[in-house]
Tab-separated table of C-alpha atoms in Angstrom:
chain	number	residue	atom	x	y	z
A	136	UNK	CA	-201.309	-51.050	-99.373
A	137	UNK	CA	-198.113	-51.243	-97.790
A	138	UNK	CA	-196.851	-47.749	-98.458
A	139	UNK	CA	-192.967	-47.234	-98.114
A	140	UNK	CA	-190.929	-44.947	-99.918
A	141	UNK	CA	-187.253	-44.910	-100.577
A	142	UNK	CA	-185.045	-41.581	-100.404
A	143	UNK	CA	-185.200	-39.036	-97.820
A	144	UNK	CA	-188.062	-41.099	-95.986
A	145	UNK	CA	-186.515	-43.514	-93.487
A	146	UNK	CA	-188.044	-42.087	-90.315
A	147	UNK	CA	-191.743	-42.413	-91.850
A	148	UNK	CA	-190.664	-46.051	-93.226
A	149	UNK	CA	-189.370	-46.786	-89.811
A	150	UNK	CA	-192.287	-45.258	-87.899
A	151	UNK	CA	-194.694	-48.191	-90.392
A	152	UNK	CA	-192.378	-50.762	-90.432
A	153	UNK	CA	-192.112	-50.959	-86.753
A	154	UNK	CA	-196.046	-52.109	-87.116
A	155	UNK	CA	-194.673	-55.569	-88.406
A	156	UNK	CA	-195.692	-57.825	-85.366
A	157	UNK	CA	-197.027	-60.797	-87.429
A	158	UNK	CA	-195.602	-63.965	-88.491
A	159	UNK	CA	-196.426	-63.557	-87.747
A	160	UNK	CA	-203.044	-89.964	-102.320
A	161	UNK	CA	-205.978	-88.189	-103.818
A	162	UNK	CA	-209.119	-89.910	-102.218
A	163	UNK	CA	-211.743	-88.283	-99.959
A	164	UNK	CA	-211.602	-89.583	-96.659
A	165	UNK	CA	-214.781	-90.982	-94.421
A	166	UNK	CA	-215.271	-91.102	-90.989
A	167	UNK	CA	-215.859	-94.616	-91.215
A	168	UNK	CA	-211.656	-94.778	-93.055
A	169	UNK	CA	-210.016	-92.437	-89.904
A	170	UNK	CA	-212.652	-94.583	-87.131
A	171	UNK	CA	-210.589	-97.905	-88.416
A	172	UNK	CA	-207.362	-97.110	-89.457
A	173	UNK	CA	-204.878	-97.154	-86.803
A	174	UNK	CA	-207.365	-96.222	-84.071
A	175	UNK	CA	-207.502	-99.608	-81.776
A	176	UNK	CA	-210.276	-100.022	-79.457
A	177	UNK	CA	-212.726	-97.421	-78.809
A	178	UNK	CA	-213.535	-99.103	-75.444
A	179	UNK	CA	-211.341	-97.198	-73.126
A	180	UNK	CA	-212.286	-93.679	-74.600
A	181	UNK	CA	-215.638	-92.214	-72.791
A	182	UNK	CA	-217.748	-93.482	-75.988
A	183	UNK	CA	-220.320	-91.452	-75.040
A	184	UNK	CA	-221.138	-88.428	-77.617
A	185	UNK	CA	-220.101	-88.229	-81.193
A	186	UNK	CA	-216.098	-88.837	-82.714
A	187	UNK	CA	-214.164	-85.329	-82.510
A	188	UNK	CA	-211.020	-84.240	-84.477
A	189	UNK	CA	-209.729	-81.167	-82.097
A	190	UNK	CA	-206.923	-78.538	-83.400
A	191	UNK	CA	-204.758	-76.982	-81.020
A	192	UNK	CA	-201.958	-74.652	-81.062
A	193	UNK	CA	-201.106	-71.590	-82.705
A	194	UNK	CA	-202.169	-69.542	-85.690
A	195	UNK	CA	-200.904	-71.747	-88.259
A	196	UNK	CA	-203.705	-74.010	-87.344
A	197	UNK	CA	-206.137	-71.568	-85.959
A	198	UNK	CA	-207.239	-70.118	-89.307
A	199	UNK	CA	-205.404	-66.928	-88.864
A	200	UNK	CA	-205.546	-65.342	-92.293
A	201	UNK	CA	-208.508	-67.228	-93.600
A	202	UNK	CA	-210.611	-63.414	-94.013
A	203	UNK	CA	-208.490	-63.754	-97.243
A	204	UNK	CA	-208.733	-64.970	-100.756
A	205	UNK	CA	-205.056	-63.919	-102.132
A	206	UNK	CA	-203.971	-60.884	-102.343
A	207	UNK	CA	-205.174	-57.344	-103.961
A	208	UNK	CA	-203.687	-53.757	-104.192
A	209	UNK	CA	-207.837	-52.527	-103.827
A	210	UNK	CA	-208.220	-51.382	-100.285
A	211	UNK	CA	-211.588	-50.593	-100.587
A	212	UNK	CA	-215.132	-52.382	-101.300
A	213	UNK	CA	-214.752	-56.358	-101.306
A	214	UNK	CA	-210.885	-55.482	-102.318
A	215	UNK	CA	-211.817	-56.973	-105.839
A	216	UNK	CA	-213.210	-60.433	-104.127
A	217	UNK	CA	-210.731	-61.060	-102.014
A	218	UNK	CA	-211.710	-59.994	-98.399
A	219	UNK	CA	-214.207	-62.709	-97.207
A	220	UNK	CA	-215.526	-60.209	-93.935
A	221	UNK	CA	-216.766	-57.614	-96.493
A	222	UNK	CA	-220.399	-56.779	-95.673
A	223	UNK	CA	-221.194	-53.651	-98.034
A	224	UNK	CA	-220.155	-50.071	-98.501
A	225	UNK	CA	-216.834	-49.570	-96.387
A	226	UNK	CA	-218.677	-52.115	-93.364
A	227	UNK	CA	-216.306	-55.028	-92.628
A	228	UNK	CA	-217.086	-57.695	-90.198
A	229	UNK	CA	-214.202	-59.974	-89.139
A	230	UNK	CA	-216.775	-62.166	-87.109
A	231	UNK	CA	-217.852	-63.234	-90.564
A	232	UNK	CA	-214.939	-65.037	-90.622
A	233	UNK	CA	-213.577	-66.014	-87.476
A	234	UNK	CA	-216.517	-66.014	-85.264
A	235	UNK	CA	-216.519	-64.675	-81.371
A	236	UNK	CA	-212.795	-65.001	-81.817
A	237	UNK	CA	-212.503	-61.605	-83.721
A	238	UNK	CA	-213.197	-59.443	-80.951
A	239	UNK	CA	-209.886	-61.949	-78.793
A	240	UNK	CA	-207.704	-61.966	-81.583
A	241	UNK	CA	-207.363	-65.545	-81.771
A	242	UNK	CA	-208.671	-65.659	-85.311
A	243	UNK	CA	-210.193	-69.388	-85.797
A	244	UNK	CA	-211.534	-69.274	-89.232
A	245	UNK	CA	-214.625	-70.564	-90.513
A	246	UNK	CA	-211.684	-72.478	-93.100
A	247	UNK	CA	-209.543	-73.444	-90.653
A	248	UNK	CA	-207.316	-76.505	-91.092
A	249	UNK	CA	-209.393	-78.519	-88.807
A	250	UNK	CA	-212.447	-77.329	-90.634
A	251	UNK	CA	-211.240	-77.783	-94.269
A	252	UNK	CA	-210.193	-81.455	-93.463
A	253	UNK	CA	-213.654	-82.748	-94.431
A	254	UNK	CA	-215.226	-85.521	-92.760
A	255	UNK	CA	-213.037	-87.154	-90.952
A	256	UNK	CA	-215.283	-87.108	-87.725
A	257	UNK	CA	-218.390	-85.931	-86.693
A	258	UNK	CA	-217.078	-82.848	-84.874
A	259	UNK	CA	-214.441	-80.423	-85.329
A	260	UNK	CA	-213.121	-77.934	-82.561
A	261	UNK	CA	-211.037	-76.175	-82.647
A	262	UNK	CA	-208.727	-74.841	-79.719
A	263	UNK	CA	-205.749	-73.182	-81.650
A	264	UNK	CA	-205.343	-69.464	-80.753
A	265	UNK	CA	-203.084	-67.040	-82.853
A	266	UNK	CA	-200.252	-66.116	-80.968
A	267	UNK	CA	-199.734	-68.851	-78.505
A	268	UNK	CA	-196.915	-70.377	-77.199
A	269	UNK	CA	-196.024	-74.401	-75.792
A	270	UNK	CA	-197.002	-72.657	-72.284
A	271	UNK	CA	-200.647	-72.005	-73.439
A	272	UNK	CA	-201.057	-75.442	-74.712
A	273	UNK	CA	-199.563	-77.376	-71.527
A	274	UNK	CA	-201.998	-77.976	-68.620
A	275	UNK	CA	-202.163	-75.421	-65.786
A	276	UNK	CA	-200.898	-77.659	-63.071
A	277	UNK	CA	-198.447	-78.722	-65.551
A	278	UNK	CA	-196.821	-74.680	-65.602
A	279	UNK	CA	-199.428	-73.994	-68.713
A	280	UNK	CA	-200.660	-70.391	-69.207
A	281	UNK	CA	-203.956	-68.744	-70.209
A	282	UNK	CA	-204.030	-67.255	-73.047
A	283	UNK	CA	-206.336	-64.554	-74.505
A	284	UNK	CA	-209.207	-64.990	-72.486
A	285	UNK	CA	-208.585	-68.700	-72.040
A	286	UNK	CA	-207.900	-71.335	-70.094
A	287	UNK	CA	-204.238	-73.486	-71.300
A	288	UNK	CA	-205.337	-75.458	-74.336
A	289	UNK	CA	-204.647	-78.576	-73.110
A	290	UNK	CA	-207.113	-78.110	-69.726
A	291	UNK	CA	-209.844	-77.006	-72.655
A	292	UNK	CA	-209.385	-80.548	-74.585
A	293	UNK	CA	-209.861	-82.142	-70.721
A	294	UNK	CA	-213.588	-80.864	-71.563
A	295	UNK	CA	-214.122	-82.164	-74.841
A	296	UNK	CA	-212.186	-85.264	-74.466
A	297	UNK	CA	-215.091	-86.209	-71.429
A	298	UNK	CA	-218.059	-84.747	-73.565
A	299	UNK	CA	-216.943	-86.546	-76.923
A	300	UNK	CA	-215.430	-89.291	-78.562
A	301	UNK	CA	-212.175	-87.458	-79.923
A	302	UNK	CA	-209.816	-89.430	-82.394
A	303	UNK	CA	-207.685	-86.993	-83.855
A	304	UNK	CA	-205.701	-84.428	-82.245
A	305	UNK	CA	-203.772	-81.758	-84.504
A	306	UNK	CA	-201.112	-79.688	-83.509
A	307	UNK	CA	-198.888	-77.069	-84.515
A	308	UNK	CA	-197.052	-74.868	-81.794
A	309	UNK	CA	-193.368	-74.046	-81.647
A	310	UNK	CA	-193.255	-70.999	-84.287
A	311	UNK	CA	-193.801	-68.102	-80.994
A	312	UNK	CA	-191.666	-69.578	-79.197
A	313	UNK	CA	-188.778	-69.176	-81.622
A	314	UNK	CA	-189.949	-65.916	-82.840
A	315	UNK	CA	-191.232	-66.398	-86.061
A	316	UNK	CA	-193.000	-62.748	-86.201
A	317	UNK	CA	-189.701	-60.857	-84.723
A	318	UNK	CA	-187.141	-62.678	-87.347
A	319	UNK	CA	-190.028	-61.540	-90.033
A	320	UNK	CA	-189.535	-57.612	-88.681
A	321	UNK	CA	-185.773	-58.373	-88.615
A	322	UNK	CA	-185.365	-59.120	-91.788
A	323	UNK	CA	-187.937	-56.527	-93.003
A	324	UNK	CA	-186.012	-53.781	-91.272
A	325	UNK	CA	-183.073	-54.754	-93.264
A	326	UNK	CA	-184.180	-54.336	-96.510
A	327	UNK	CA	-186.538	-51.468	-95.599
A	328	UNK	CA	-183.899	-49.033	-93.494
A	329	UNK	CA	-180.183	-50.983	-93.395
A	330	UNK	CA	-179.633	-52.316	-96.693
A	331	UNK	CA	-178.009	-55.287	-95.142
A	332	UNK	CA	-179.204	-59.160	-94.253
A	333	UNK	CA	-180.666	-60.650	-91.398
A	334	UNK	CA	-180.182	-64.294	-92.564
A	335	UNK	CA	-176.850	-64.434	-90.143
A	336	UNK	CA	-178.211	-62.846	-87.072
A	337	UNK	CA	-181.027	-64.519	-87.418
A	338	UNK	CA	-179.619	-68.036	-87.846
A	339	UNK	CA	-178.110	-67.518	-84.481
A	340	UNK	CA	-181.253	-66.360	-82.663
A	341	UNK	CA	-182.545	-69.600	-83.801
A	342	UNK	CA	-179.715	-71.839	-83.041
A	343	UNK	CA	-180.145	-70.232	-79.454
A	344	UNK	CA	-183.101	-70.953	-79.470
A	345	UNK	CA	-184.031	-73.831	-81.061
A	346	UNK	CA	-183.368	-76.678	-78.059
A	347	UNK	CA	-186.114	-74.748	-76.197
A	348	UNK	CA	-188.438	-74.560	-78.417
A	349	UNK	CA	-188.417	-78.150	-79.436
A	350	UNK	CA	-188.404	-79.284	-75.461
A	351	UNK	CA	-191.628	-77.138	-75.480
A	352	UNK	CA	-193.223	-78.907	-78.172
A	353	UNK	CA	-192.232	-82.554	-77.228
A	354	UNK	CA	-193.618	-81.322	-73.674
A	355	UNK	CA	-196.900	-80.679	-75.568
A	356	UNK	CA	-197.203	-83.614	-76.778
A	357	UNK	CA	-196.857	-85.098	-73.284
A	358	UNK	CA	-199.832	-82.566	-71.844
A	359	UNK	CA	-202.101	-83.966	-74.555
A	360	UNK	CA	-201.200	-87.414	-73.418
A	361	UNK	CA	-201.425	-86.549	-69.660
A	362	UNK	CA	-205.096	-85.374	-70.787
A	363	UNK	CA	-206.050	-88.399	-72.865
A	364	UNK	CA	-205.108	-90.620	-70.605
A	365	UNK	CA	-206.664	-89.234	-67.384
A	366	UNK	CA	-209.872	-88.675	-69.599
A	367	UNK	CA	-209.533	-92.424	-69.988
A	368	UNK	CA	-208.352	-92.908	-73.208
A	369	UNK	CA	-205.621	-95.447	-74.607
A	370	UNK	CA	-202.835	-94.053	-76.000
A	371	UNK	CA	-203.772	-96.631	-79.152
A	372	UNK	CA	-207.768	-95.009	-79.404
A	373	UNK	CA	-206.560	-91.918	-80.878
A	374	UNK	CA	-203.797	-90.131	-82.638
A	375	UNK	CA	-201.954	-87.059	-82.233
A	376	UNK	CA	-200.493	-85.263	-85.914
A	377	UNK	CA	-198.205	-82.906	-85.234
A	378	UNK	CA	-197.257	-80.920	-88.064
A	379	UNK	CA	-194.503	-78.508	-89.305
A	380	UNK	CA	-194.642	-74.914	-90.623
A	381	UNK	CA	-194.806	-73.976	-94.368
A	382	UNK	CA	-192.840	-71.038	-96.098
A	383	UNK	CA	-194.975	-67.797	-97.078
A	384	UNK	CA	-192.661	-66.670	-98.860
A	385	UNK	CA	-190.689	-67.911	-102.065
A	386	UNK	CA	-186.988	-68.340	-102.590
A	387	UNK	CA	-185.402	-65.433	-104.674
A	388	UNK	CA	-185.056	-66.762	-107.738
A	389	UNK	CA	-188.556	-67.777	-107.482
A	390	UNK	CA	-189.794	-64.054	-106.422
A	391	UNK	CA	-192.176	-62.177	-109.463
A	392	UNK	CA	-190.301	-58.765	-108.446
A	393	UNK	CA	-186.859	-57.346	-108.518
A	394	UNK	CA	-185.008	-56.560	-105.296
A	395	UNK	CA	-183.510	-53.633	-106.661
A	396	UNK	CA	-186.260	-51.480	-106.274
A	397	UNK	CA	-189.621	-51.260	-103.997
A	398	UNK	CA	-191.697	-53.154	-105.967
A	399	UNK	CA	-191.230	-55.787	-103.107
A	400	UNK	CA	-192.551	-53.672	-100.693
A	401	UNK	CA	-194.973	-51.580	-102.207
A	402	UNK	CA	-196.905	-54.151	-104.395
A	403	UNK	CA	-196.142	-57.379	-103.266
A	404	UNK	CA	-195.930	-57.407	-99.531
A	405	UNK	CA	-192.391	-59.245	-99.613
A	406	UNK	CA	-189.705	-56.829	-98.010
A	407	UNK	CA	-186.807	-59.367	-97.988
A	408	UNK	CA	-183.850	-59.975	-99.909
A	409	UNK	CA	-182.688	-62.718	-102.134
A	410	UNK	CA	-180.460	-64.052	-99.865
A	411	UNK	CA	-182.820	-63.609	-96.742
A	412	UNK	CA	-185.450	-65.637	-98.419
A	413	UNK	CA	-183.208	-67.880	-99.464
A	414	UNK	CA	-182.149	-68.539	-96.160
A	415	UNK	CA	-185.880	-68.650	-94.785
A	416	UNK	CA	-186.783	-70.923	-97.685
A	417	UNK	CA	-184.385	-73.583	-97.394
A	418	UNK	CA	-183.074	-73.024	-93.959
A	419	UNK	CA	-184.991	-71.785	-91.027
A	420	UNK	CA	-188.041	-73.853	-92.176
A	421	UNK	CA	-186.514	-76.979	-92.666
A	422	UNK	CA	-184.058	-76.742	-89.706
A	423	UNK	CA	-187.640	-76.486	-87.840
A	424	UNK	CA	-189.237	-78.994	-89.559
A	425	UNK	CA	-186.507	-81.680	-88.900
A	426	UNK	CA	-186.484	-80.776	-85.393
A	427	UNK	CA	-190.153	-81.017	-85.291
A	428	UNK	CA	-190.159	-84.443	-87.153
A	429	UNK	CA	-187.494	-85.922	-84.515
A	430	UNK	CA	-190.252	-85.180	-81.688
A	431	UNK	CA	-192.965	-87.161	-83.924
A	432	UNK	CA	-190.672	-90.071	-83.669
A	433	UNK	CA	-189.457	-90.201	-79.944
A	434	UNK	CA	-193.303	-89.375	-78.652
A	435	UNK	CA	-194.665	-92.090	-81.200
A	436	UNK	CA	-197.301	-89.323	-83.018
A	437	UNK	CA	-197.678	-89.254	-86.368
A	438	UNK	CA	-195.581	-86.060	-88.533
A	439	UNK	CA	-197.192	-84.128	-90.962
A	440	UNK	CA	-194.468	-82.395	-92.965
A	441	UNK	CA	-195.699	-79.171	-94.238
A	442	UNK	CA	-192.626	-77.182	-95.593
A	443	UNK	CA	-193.932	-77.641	-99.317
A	444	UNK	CA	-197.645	-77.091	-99.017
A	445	UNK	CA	-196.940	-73.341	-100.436
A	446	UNK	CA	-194.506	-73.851	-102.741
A	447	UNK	CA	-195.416	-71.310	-105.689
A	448	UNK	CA	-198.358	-69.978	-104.293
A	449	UNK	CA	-196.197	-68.017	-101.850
A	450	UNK	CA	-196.752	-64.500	-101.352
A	451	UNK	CA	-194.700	-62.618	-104.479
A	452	UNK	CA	-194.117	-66.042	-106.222
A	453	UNK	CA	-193.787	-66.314	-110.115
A	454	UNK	CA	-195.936	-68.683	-110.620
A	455	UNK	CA	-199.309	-66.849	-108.201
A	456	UNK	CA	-200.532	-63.694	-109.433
A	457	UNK	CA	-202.415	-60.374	-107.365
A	458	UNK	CA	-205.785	-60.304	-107.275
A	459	UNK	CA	-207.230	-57.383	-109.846
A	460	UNK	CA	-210.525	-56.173	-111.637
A	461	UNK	CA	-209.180	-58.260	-114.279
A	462	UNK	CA	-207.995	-61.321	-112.480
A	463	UNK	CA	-210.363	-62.749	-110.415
A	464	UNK	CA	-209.584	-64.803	-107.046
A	465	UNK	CA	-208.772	-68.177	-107.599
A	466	UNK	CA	-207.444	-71.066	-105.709
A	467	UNK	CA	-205.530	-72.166	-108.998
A	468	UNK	CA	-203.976	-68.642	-109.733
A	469	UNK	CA	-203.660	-66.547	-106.497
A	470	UNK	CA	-201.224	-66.698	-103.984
A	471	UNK	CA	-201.875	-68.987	-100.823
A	472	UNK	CA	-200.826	-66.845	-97.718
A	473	UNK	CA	-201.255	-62.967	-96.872
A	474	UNK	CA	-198.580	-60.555	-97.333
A	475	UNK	CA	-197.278	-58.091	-94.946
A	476	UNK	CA	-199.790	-55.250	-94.699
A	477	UNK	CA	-197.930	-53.206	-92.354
A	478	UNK	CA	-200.185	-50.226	-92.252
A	479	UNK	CA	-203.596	-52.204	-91.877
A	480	UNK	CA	-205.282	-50.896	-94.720
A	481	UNK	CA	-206.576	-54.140	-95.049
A	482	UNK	CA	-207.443	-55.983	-91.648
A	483	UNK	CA	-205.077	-56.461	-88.636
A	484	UNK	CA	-201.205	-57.099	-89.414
A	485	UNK	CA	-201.359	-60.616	-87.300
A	486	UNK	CA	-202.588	-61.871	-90.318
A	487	UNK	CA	-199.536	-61.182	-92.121
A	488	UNK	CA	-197.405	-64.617	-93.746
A	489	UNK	CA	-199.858	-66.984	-92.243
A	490	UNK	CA	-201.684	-69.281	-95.518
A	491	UNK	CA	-204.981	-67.541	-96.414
A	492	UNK	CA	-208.340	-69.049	-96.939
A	493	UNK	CA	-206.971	-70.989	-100.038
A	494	UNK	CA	-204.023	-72.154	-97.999
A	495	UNK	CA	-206.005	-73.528	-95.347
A	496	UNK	CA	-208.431	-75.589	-97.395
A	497	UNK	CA	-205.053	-76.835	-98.583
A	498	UNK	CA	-203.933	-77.594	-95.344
A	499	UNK	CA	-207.486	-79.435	-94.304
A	500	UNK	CA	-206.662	-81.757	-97.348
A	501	UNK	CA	-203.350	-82.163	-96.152
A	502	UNK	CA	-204.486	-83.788	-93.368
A	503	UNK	CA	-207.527	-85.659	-94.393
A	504	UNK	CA	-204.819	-87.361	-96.458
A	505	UNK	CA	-202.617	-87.862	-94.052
A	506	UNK	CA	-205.388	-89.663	-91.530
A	507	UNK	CA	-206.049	-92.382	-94.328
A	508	UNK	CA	-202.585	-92.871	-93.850
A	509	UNK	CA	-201.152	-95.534	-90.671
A	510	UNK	CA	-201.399	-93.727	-87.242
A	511	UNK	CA	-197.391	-94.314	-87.009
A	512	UNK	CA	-196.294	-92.457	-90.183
A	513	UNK	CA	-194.895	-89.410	-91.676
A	514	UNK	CA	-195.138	-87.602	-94.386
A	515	UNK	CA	-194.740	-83.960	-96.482
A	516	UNK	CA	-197.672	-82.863	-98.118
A	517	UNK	CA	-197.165	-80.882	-101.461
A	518	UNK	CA	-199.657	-79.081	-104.172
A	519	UNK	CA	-200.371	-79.744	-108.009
A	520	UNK	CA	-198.964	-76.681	-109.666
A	521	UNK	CA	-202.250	-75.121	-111.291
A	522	UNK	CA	-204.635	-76.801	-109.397
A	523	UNK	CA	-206.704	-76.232	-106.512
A	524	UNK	CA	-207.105	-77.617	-103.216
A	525	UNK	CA	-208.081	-80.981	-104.101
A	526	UNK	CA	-204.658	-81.611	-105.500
A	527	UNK	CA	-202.717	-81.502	-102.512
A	528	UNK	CA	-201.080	-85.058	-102.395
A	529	UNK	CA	-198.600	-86.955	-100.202
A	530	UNK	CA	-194.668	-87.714	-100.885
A	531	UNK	CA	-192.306	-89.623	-98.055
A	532	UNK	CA	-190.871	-87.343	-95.262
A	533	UNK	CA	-187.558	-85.743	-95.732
């Protein structure tokens, strides 16, 4: 699986490791529940064509990762259950999974957040591509990008927003633009080849960074708006969630394997160190999430806080366990996002520390609960230790 070795080997564990590119209120919800609650008037919005909940963003909402339920040393056959684009034999199809969007790389999964959220209108779509940016999401005439094949996500919801009713709008963008997958390599290359942290370079990348980023993502926001309103929609007839990023990985303490050996690396798909996920853990993804959260309020959009959803069902976390011929997949006992599989032995590194198929039905109910919540609010959505999906609840926003 991910294939390192320690003494003598650091030009073959540098030639792989180089490969690491990828990030990287329990009640079912109605239509009829998100149509009413905090929506307004329907009269300004086209009204013609049925209600739509869109996703758009990057490939924490895209369904990047969803080929996967948890993780399994097997790199062959079905991988012991757990690779959902198995077909027979040694024949994988990824378009099993995420559709025409295989063969473009921007992975929208058949389980993707939008997807998984249940019925909370009559149609989903979903216009999230891994790998993009604020500039893919903003309008073309507004400096927005194409991305992949596509036209800027924001001049794709013009189109749905005149063919259907849309009352929901999810986003999640902001993680390229600070460099979520480089920081991952970073601090891989440290423990792999230097022995030393990344937590303090890193932290300054980001506080470099950080100002940008979240000008890109309250900029976003105002595309979507720009859209919505020009489409002839009130501002009151819809609402915009805007979410946060999880952790995929657990703090050290909380890690199932030493860091004085490869076990890290070789079984669990976690190369960091204590103090590296530490710092991830309780640092870089809250220091995001605020930041995110203080857009919510100034743009008036609703937060969705999601730097808990994965907490224990991390990749290497105590409490999760791999997948094996003697421990089946299972929302309740496998780990919730991919690990780092560096030599793609098992699908495309992109996939690498995004939530899996299990951690994106967790993220659908994370949001069905958070639209039978007021259009105004915020909140961080967290999971029932030992349970499944369906016990994803909602706590106040930090």
């Amino acid at each position: 699986m991910i294939g390192f070795r320690k003494a003598g080997k650091d030009r073959a564990a540098r030639s792989r490791v180089r490969r690491l590119t990828g990030a990287a209120i329990a009640v079912p919800l109605v239509a009829g529940a998100l149509l009413g609650a905090g929506a307004g008037t329907s009269a300004a919005s086209p009204g013609a064509g049925p209600t739509a909940v869109v996703s758009m963003g990057d490939s924490y909402i895209s369904g990047e990762a969803g080929r996967w339920k948890g993780n399994s040393l097997t790199n062959s056959g079905s991988r012991n259950g757990t690779d959902r684009a198995w077909v027979s034999g040694s024949t994988y199809d990824p378009a099993r999974v995420y559709g025409t969007t295989a063969a473009s790389g921007c992975d929208r999964s058949d389980s993707a957040e939008v997807l998984s959220a249940g019925a909370v209108a009559d149609v989903a779509v979903n216009l999230a591509c891994s790998g993009a940016t604020s500039q893919n999401v903003f309008r073309a005439s507004g400096g927005g990008v194409a991305f992949k094949g596509e036209a800027p996500q924001a001049d794709q919801l013009a189109a749905v927003a005149a063919a259907k009713n849309v009352k929901v709008i999810a986003l999640s963008i902001g993680g390229n633009d600070l460099g979520f997958a480089d920081i991952i390599k970073e601090c891989a290359l440290d423990f792999v080849l230097w022995g030393t942290y990344c937590y303090d370079d890193q932290q300054a990348v980001v506080d470099g960074r950080i100002d940008g980023v979240v000008a890109g993502i309250g900029k976003s926001v105002d595309e979507i708006r720009a859209v919505m309103r020009d489409a002839g929609y009130a501002d009151t007839s819809y609402r915009i969630v805007l979410q946060s990023y999880p952790s995929p990985i657990p703090r050290g303490a909380e890690n199932r394997y030493t860091q004085s050996d490869w076990s890290r690396l070789n079984t669990g798909g976690c190369p960091f160190w204590n103090r590296d996920s530490d710092w991830a853990r309780d640092s870089l993804v809250p220091q995001l999430a605020n930041r995110i959260k203080g857009v919510a309020t100034a743009k008036g959009v609703q937060f969705l806080d999601l730097r808990d959803m994965l907490q224990g069902r991390e990749v290497c976390a105590k409490s999760s366990k791999l997948v094996s011929s003697s421990v089946p997949a299972s929302a309740k006992t496998s780990e919730w996002a991919r690990w780092i599989d560096n030599n793609e032995t098992q699908g495309p590194v992109q996939e690498s520390m995004h939530p899996n198929h299990y951690g994106q039905l967790a993220a659908g109910r994370c949001l069905a609960l958070a639209l039978a919540q007021p259009a105004n609010s915020g909140a961080s959505c967290k999971n029932t230790a030992g349970g499944d999906h369906t016990g994803m609840y909602l706590t106040p926003a930090p």
